[in-house]
mmCIF file of C-alpha atoms in Angstrom:
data_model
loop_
_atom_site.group_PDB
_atom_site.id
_atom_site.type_symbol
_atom_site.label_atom_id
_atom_site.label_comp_id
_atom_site.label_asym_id
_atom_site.label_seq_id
_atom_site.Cartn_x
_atom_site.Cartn_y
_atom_site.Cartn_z
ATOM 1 C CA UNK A 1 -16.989 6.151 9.267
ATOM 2 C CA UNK A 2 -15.511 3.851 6.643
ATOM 3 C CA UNK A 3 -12.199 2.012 8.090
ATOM 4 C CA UNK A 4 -10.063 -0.800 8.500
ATOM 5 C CA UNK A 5 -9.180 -1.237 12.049
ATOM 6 C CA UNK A 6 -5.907 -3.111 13.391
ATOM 7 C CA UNK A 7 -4.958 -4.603 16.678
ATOM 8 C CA UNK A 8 -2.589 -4.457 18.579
ATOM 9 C CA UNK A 9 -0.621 -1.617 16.885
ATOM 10 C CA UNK A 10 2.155 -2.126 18.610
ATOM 11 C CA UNK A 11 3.617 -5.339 20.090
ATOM 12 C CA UNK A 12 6.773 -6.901 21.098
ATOM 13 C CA UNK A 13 7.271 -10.870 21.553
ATOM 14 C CA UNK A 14 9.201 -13.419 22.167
ATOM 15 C CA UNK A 15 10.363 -15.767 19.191
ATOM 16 C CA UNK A 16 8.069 -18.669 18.835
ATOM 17 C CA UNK A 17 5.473 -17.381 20.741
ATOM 18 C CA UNK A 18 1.890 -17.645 18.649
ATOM 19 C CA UNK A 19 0.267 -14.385 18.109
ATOM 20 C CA UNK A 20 -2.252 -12.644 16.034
ATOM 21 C CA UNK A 21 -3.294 -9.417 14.625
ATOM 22 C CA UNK A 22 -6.409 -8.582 13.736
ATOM 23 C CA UNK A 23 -8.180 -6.885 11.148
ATOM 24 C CA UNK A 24 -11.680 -5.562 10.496
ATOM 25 C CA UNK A 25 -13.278 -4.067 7.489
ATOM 26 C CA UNK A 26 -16.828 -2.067 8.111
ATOM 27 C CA UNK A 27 -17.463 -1.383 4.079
ATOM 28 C CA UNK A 28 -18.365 -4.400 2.784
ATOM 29 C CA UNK A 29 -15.100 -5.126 0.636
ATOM 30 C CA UNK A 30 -14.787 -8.387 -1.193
ATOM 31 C CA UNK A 31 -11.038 -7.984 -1.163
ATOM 32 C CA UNK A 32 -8.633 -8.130 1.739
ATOM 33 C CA UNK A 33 -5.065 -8.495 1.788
ATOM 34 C CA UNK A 34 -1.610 -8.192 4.486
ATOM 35 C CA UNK A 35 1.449 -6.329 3.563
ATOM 36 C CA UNK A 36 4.692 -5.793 5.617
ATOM 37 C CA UNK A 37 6.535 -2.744 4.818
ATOM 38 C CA UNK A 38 10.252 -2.907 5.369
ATOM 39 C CA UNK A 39 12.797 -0.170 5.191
ATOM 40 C CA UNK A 40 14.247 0.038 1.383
ATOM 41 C CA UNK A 41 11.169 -2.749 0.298
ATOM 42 C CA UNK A 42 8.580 -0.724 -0.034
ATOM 43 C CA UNK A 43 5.242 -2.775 0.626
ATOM 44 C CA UNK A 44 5.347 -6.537 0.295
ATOM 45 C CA UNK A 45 2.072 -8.796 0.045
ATOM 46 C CA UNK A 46 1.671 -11.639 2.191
ATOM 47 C CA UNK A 47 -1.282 -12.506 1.794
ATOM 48 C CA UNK A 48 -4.675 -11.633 0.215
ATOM 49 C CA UNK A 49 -8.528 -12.820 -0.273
ATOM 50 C CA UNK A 50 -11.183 -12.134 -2.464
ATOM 51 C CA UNK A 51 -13.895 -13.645 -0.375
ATOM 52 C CA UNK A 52 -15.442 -15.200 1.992
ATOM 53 C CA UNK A 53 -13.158 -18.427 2.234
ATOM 54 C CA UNK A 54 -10.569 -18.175 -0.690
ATOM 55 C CA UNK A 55 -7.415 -17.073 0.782
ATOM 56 C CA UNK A 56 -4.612 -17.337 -1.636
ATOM 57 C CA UNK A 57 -0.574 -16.482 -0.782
ATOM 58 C CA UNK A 58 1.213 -13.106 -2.184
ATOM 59 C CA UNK A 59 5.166 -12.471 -2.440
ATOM 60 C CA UNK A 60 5.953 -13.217 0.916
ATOM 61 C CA UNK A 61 3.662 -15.531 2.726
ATOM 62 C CA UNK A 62 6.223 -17.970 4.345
ATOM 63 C CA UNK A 63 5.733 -18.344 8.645
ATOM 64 C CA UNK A 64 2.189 -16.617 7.893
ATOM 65 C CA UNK A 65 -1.379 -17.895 8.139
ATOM 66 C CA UNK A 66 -5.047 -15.841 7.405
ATOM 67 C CA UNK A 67 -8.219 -16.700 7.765
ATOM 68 C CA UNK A 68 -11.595 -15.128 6.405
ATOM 69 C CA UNK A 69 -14.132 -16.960 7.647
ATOM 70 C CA UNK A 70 -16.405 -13.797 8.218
ATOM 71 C CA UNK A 71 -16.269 -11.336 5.013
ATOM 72 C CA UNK A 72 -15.183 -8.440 7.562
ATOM 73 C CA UNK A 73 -12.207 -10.063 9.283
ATOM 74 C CA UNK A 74 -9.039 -10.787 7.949
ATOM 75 C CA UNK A 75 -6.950 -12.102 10.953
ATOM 76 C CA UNK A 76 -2.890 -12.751 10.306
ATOM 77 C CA UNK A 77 -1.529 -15.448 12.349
ATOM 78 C CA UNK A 78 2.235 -16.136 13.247
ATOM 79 C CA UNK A 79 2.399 -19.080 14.854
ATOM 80 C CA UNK A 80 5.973 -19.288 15.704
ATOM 81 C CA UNK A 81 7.248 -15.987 15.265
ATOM 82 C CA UNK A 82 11.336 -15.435 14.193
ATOM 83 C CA UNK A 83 13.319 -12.129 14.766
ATOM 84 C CA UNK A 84 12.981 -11.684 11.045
ATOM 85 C CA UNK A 85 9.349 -10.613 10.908
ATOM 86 C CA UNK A 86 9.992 -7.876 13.174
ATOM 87 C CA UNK A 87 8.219 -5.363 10.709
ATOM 88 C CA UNK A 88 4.973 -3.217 10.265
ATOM 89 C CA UNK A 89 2.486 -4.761 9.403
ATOM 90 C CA UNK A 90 -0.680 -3.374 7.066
ATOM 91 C CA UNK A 91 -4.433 -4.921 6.394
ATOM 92 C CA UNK A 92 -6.002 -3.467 3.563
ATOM 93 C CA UNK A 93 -9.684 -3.958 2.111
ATOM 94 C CA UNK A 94 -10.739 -2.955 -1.289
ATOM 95 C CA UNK A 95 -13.977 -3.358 -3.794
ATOM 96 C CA UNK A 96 -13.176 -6.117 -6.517
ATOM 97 C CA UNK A 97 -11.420 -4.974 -9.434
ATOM 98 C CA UNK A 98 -10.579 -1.492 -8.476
ATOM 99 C CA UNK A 99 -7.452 -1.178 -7.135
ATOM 100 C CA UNK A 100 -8.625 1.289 -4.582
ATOM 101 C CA UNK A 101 -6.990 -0.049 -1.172
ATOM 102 C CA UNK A 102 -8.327 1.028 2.192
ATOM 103 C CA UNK A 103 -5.289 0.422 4.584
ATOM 104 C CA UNK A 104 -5.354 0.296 8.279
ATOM 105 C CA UNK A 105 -3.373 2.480 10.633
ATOM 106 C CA UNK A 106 -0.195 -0.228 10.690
ATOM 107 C CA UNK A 107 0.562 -2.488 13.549
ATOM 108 C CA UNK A 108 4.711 -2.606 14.414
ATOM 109 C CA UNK A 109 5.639 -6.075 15.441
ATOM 110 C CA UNK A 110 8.818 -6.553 17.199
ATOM 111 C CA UNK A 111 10.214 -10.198 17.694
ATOM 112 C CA UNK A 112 12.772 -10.607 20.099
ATOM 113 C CA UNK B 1 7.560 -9.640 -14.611
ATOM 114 C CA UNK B 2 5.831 -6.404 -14.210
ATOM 115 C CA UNK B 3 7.388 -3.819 -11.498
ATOM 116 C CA UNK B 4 7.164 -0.455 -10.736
ATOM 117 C CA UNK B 5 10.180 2.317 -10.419
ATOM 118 C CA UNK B 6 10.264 5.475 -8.653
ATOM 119 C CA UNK B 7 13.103 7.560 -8.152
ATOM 120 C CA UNK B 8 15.061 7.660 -4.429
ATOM 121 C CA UNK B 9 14.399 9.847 -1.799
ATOM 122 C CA UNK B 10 14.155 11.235 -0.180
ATOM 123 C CA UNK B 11 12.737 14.675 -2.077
ATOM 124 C CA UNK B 12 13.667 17.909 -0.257
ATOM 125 C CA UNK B 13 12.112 21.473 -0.965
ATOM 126 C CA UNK B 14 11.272 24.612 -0.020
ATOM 127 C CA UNK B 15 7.064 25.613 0.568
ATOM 128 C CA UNK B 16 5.661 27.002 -2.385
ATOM 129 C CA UNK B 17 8.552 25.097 -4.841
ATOM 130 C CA UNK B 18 7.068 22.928 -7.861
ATOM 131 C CA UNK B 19 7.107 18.891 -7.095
ATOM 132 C CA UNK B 20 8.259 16.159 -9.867
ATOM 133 C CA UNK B 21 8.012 12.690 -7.877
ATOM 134 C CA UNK B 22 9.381 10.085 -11.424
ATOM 135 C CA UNK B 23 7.775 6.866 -11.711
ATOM 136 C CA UNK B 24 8.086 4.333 -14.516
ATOM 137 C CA UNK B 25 6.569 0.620 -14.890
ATOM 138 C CA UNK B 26 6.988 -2.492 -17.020
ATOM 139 C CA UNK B 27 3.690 -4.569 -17.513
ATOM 140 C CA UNK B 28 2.977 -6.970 -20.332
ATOM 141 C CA UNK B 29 -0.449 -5.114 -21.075
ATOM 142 C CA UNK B 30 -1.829 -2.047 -20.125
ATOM 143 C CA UNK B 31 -2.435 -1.628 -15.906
ATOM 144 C CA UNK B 32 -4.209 0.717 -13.739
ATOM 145 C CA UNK B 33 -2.151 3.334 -12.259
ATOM 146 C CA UNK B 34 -1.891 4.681 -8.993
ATOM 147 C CA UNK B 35 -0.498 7.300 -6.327
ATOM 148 C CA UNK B 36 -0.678 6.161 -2.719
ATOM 149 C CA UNK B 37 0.791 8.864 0.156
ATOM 150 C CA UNK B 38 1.952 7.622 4.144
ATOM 151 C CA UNK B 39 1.603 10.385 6.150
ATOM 152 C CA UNK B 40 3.856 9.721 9.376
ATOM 153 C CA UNK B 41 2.332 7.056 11.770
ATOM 154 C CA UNK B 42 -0.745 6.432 9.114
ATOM 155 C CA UNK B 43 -1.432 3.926 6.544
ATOM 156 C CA UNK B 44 -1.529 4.387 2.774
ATOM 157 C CA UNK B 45 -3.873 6.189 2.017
ATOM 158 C CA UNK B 46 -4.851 6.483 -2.540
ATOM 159 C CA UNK B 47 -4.021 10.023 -3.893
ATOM 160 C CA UNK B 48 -5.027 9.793 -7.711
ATOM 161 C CA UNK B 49 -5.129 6.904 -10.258
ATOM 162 C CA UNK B 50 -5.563 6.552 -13.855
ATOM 163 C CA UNK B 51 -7.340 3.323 -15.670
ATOM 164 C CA UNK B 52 -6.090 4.344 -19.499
ATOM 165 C CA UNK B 53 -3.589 5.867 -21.805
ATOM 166 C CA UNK B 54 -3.629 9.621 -21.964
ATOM 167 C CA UNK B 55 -5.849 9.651 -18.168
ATOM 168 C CA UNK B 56 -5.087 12.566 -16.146
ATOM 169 C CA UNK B 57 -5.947 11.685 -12.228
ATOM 170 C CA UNK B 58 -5.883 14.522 -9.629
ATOM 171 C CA UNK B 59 -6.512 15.073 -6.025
ATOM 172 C CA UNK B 60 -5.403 18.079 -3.429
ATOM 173 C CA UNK B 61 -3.404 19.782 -6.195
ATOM 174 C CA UNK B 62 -1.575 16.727 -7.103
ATOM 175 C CA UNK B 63 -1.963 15.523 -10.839
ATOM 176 C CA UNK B 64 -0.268 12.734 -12.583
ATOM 177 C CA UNK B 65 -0.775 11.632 -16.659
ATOM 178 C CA UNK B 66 -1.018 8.147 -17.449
ATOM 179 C CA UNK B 67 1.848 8.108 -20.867
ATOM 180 C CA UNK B 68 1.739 4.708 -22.652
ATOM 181 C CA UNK B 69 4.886 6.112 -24.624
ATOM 182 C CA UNK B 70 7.035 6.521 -21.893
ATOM 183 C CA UNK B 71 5.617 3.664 -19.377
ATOM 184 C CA UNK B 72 5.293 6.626 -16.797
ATOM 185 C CA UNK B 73 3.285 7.890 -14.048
ATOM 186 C CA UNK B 74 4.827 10.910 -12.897
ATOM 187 C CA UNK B 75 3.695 12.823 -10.017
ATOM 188 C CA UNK B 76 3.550 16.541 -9.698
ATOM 189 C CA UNK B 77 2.232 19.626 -7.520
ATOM 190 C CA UNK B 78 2.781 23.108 -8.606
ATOM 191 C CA UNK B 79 2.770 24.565 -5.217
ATOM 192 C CA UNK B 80 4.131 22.198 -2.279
ATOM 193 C CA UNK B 81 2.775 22.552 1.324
ATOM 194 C CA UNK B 82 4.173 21.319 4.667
ATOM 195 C CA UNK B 83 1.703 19.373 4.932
ATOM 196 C CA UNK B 84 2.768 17.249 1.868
ATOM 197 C CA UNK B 85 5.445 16.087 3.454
ATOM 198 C CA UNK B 86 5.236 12.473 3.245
ATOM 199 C CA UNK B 87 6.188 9.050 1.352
ATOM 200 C CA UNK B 88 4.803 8.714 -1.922
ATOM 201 C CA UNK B 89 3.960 5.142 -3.322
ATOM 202 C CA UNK B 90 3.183 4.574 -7.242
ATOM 203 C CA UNK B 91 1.927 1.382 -8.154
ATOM 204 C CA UNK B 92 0.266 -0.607 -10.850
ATOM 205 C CA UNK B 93 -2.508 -3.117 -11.130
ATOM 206 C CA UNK B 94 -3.076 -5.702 -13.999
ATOM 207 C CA UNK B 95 -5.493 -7.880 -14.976
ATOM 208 C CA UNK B 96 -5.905 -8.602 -10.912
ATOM 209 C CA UNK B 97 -6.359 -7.301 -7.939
ATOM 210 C CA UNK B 98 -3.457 -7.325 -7.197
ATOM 211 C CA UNK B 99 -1.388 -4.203 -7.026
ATOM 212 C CA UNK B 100 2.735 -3.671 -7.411
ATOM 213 C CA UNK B 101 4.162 -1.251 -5.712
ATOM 214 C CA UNK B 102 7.246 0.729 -5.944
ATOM 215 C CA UNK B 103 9.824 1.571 -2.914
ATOM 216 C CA UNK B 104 7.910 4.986 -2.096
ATOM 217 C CA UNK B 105 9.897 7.969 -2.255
ATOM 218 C CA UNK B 106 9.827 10.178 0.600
ATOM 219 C CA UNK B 107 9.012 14.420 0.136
ATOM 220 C CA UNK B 108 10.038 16.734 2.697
ATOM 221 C CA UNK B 109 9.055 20.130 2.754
ATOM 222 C CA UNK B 110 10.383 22.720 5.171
ATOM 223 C CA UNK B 111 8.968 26.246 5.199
#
């Protein structure tokens, strides 16, 4: 089954404590890309890659880090997390120039 | 810059009533459109899009026409479900792949 899988879905931390989420894409997508969605924001890029390697920042990339060192995974780093990125969090993939987003199920961060 | 505009929610109607969701978008040239649809606790998931002027996309009953005139991407459904109840995203792509999205607008239906 085609899908984008995100973990954890749901934590809760402590400001300043490093954590990750992770993301995995099994359909071979060139592009992959973070969004948090915020109430009255809508969705809000943080960061996105078109391959293997090239990572480039979106709209809101500030206290974030990705890597994509493997095509499939797309890994979001906060490595000292603030109350402010409390918000859930979505890894898409997609084929190059279509548009056509895969998303994964969400994960809702909560920093305390 | 270009953006994308959808009209506040959220959207309440009866089963079985006709659905107008309004989106318009500025862009320097001439995007890709798209309708995305949360269903509660789920991701985005894409509904329909359209790549040119005068493109009609469809999908589950849903149809949306892509008018150059009026910079709009208006959703609609002749028959809403239940089921449909959910936040609808339009959004725009452009020379990237980037997309924009708008604030969603969120349809409930009650039977």
């Amino acid at each position: 089954e085609a899908q984008v899988t995100q973990n954890p879905r749901y934590l809760i931390t402590v400001t300043g404590k490093k954590l990750t989420v992770t993301c995995s894409q099994n359909m071979n997508h060139e592009y992959m890309s973070w969004y948090r969605q915020d109430p009255g924001l809508g969705l809000r890029q943080i960061y996105y890659s078109m391959n293997v390697e090239v990572t480039d920042k979106g709209d809101v990339p500030e206290g974030y880090k990705v890597s994509r060192k493997e095509k499939r995974n797309f890994p979001l780093i906060l490595e000292s997390p603030s109350p402010n990125q409390t918000s859930l969090y979505f890894c898409a993939s997609a084929p190059l120039g279509t548009g056509e987003l895969f998303f994964g199920e969400g994960s809702r961060l909560t920093v305390l | 810059g270009d953006s994308v505009t959808q009209m506040e929610g959220p959207v309440t109607l009866s089963e079985e009533a006709f659905l107008t969701i309004n989106c318009t978008y500025t862009a320097t040239g001439y995007p890709s459109l798209f309708w995305y649809v949360q269903y509660p606790g789920e991701g985005l998931q894409l509904l329909l899009k359209a790549t040119k002027a005068d493109d009609k996309g469809s999908n589950k009953g849903f149809e949306a026409t892509y008018r150059k005139e009026t910079t709009s991407f208006h959703l609609e459904k002749g028959s809403v479900q239940v089921s449909d109840s959910a936040v609808y995203f339009c959004a725009l792509r452009y020379n990237t792949d980037k997309l924009i999205f708008g604030t969603g607008t969120r349809l409930q239906v009650f039977p």
